[in-house]
PDB file of C-alpha atoms in Angstrom:
ATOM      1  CA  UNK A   9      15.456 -11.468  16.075  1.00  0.00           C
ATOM      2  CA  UNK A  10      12.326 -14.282  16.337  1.00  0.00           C
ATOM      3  CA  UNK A  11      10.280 -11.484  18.226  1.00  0.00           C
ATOM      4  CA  UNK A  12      10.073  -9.267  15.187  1.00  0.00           C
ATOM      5  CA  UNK A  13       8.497 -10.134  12.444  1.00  0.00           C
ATOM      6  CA  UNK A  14       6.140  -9.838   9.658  1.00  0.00           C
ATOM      7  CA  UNK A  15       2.609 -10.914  10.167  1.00  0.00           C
ATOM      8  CA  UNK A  16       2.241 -12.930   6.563  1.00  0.00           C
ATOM      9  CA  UNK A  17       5.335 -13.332   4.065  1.00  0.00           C
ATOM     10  CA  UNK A  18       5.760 -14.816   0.691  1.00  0.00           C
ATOM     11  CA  UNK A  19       9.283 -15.261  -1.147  1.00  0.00           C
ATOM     12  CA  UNK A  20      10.392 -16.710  -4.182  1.00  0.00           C
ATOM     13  CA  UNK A  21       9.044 -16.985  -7.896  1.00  0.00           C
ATOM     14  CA  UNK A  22       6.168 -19.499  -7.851  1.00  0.00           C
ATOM     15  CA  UNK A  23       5.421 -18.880  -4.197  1.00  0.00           C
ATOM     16  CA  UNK A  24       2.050 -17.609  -4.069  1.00  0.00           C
ATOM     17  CA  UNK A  25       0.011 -16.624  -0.676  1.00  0.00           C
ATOM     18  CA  UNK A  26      -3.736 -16.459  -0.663  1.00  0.00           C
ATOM     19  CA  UNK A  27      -5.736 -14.436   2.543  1.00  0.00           C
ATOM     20  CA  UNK A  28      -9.589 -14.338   2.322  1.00  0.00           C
ATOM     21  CA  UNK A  29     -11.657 -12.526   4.840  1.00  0.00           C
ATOM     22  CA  UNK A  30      -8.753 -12.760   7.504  1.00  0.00           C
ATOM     23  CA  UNK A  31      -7.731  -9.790   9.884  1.00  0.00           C
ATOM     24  CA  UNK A  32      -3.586  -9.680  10.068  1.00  0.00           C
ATOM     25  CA  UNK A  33      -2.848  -6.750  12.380  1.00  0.00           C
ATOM     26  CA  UNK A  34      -0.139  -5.480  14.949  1.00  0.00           C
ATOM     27  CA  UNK A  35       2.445  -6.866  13.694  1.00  0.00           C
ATOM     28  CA  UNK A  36       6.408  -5.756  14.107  1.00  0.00           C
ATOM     29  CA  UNK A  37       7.125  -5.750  11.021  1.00  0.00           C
ATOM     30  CA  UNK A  38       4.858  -5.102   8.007  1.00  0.00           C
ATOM     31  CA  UNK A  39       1.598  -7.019   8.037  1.00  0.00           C
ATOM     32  CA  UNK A  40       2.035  -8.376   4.643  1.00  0.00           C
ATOM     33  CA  UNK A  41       5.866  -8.962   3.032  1.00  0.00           C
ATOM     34  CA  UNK A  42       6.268 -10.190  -0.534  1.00  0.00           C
ATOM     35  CA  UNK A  43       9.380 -10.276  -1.927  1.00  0.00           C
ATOM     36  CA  UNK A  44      11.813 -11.971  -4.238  1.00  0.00           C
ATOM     37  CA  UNK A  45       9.281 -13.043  -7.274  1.00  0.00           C
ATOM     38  CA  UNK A  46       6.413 -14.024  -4.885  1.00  0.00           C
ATOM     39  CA  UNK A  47       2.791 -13.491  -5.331  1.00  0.00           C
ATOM     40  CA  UNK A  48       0.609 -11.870  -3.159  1.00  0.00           C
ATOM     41  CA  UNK A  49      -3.699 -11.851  -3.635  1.00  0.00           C
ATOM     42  CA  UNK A  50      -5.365 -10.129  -0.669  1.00  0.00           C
ATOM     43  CA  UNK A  51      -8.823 -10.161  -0.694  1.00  0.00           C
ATOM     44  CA  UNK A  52     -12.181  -8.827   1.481  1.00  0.00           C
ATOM     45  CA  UNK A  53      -9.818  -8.654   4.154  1.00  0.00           C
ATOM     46  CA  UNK A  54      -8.210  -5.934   6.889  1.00  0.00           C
ATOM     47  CA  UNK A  55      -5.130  -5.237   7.662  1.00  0.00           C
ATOM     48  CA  UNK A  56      -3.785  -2.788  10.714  1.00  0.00           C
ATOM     49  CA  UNK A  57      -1.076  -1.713  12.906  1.00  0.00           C
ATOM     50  CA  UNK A  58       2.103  -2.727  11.520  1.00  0.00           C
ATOM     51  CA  UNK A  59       4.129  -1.309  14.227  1.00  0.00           C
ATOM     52  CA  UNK A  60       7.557  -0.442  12.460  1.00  0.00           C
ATOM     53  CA  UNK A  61       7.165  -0.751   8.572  1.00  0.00           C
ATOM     54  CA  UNK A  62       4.121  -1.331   6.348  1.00  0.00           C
ATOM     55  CA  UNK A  63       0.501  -2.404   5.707  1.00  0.00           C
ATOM     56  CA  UNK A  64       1.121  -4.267   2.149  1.00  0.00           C
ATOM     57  CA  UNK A  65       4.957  -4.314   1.323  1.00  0.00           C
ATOM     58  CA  UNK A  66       5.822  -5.446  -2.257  1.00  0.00           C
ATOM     59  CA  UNK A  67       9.446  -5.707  -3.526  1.00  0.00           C
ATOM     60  CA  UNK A  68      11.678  -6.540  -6.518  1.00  0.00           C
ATOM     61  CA  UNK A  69      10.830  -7.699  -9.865  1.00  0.00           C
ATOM     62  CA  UNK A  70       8.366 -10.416 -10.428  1.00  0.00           C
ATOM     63  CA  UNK A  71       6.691  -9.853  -6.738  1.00  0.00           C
ATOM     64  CA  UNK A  72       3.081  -8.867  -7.771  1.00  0.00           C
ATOM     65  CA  UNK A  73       0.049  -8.452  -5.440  1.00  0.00           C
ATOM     66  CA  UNK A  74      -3.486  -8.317  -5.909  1.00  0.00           C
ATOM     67  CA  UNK A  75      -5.561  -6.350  -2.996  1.00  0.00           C
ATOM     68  CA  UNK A  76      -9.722  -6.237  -3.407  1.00  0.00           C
ATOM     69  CA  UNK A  77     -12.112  -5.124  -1.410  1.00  0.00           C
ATOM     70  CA  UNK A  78      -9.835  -4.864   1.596  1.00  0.00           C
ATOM     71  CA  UNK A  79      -9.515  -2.396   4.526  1.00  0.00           C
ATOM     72  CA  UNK A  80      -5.647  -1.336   4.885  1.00  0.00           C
ATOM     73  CA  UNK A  81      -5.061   1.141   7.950  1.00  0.00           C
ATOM     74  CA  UNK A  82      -2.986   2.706  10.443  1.00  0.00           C
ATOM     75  CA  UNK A  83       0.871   1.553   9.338  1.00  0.00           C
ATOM     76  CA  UNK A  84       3.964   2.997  11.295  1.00  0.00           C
ATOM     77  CA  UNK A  85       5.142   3.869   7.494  1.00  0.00           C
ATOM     78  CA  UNK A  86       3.318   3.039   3.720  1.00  0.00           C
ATOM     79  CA  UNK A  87      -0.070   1.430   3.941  1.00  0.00           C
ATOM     80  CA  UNK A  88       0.458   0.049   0.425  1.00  0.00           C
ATOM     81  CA  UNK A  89       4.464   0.011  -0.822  1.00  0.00           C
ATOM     82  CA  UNK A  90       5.872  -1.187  -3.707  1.00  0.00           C
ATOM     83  CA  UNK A  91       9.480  -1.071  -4.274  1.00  0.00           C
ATOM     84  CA  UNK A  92      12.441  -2.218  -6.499  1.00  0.00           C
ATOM     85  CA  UNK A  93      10.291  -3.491  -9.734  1.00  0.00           C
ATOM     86  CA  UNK A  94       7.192  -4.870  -7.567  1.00  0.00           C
ATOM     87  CA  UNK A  95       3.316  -4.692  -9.235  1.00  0.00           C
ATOM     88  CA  UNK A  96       0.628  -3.745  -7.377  1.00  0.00           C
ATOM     89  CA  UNK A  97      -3.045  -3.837  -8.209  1.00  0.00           C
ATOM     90  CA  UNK A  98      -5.751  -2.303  -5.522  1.00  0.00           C
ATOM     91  CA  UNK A  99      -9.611  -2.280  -6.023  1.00  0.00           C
ATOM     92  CA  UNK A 100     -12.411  -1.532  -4.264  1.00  0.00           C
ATOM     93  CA  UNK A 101     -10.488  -0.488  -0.961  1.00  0.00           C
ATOM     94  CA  UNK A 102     -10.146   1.673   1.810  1.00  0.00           C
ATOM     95  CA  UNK A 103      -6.738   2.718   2.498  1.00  0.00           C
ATOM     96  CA  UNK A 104      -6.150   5.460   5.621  1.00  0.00           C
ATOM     97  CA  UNK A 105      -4.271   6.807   8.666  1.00  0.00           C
ATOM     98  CA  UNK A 106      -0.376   6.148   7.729  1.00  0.00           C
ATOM     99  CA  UNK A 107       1.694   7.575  10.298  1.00  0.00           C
ATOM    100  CA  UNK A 108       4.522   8.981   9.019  1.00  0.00           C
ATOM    101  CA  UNK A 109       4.439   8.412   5.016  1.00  0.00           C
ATOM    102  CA  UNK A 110       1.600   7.802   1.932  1.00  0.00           C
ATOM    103  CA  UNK A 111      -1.581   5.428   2.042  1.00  0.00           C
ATOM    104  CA  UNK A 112       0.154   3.798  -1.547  1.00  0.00           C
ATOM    105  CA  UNK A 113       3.870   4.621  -2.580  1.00  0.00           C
ATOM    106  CA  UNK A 114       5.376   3.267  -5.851  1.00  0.00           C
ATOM    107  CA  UNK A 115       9.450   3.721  -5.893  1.00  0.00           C
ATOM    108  CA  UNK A 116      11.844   2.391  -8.147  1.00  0.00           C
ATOM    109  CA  UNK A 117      12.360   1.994 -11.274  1.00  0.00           C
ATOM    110  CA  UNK A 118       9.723  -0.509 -12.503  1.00  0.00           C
ATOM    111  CA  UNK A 119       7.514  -0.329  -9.523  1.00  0.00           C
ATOM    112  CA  UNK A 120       3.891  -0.158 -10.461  1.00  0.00           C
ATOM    113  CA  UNK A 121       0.529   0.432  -8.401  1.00  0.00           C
ATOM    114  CA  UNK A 122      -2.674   0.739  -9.989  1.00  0.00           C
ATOM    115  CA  UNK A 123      -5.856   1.663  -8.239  1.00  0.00           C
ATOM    116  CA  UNK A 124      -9.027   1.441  -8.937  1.00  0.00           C
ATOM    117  CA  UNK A 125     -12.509   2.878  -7.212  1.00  0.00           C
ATOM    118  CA  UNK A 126     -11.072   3.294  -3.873  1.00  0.00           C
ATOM    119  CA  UNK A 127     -10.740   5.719  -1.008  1.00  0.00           C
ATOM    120  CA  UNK A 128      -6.944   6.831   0.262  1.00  0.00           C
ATOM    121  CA  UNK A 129      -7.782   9.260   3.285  1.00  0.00           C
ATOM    122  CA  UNK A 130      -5.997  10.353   6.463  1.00  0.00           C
ATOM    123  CA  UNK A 131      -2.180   9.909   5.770  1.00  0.00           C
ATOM    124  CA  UNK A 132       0.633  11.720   7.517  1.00  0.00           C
ATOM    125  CA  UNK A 133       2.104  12.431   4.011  1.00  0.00           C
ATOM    126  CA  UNK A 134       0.458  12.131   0.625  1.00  0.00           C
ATOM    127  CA  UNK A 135      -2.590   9.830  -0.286  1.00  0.00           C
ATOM    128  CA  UNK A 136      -0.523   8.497  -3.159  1.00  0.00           C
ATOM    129  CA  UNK A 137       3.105   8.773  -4.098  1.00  0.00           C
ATOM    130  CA  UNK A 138       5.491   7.774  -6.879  1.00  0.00           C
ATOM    131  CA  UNK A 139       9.158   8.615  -6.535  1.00  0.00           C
ATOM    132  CA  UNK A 140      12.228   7.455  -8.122  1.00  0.00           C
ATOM    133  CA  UNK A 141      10.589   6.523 -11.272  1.00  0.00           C
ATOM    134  CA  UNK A 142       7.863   4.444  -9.513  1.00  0.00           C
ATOM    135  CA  UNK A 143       4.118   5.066 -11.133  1.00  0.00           C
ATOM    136  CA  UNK A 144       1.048   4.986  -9.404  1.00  0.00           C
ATOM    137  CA  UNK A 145      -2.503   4.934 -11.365  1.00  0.00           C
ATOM    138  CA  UNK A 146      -5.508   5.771 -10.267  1.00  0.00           C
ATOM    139  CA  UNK A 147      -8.992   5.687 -11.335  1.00  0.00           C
ATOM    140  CA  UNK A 148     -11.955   6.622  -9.771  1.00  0.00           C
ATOM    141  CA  UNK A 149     -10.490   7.273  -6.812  1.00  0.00           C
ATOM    142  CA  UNK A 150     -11.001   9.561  -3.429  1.00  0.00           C
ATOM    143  CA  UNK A 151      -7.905  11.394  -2.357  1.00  0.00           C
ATOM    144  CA  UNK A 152      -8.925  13.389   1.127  1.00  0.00           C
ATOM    145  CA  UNK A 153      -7.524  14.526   4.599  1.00  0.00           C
ATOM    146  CA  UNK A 154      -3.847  14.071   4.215  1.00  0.00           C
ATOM    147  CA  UNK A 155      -1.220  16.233   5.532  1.00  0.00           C
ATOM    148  CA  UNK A 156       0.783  16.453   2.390  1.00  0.00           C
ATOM    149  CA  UNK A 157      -0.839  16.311  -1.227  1.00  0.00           C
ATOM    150  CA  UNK A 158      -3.726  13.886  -2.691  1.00  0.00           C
ATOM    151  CA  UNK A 159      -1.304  12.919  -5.010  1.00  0.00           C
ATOM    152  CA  UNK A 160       2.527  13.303  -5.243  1.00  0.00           C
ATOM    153  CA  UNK A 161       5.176  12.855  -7.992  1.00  0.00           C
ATOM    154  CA  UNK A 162       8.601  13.288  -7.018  1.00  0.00           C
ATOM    155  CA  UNK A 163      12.256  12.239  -8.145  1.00  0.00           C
ATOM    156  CA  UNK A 164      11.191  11.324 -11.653  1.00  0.00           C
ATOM    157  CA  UNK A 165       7.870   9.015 -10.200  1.00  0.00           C
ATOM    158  CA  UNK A 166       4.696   9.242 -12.364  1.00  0.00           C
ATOM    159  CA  UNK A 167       1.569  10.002 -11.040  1.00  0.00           C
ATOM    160  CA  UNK A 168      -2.000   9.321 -13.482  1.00  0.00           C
ATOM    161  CA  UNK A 169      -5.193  10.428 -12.151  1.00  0.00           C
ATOM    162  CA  UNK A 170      -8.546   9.468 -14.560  1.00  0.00           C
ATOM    163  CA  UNK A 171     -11.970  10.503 -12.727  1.00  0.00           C
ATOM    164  CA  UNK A 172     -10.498  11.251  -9.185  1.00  0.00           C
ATOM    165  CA  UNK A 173     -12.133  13.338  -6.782  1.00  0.00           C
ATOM    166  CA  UNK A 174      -9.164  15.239  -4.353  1.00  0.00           C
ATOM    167  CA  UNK A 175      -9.671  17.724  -2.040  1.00  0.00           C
ATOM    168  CA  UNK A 176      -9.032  18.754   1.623  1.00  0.00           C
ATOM    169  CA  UNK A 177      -5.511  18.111   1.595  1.00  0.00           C
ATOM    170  CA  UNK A 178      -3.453  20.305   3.773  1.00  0.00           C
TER     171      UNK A 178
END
């Protein structure tokens, strides 16, 4: 269907897809798809209101994103998801108010997120999550407010925390 749809999308190996100080938001979709090898850089931007999916939605091997400095809030689902194999490498954001999962969640075997000096606040679930042998790094970071844990390892995922402050998690 035409009418639904992500807001940004980037497929293939040697696809790449470059937003600077942009605002994608209320989308059908997810905001932001990359899939199928493609590369994703995000940067000083904000991204809201993905109505049925995600904020930032990585998948499969090869897709890698880079996300800096970026406001990422208020998904139907993930505010940051990577999936199937995909790399994921936030800095210097804010990442808050998921509705019904994680601000960042890492599944699959292969799937990677690191994150680095930012805040992960408000989610309906946990702040960060790794399942099915997903990993999810994070240093420096601010894990606060969520309804489910600061951080989350489940089904074989890997969670690393260096230097993170979590607290007030219900």
């Amino acid at each position: 269907n035409s009418s639904e749809c992500n807001g940004c999308q980037v497929k293939g190996a040697g696809s790449k897809l470059a937003i600077h100080d942009s605002q994608v938001y209320n989308n059908m979709l997810s905001a932001i798809y990359c899939m199928n090898g493609g590369s994703l850089e995000l940067i000083e931007s904000q991204v809201s209101g993905s109505q049925k999916f995600h904020g930032v939605e990585v998948q499969g091997a090869g897709s890698t994103a880079k996300v800096a400095q970026s406001l990422i809030y208020n998904h139907k689902q993930n505010a940051i998801f990577a999936n199937e194999g995909a790399k994921v490498d936030v800095k210097d954001c804010m990442v808050y108010g998921s509705k019904k999962l994680s601000g960042a969640s890492a599944k699959g075997e292969g799937s990677a997120i690191t994150i680095t000096n930012s805040k992960l606040f408000g989610c309906q679930q946990a702040a960060i999550l790794a399942s099915r042998s997903g990993v999810v790094r994070a240093k420096q970071c601010t894990l606060y407010g969520c309804k489910g844990p600061g951080a989350w390892a489940l089904t074989d995922g890997m969670v690393d925390l260096v230097a993170c402050n979590i607290y007030n998690n219900v």
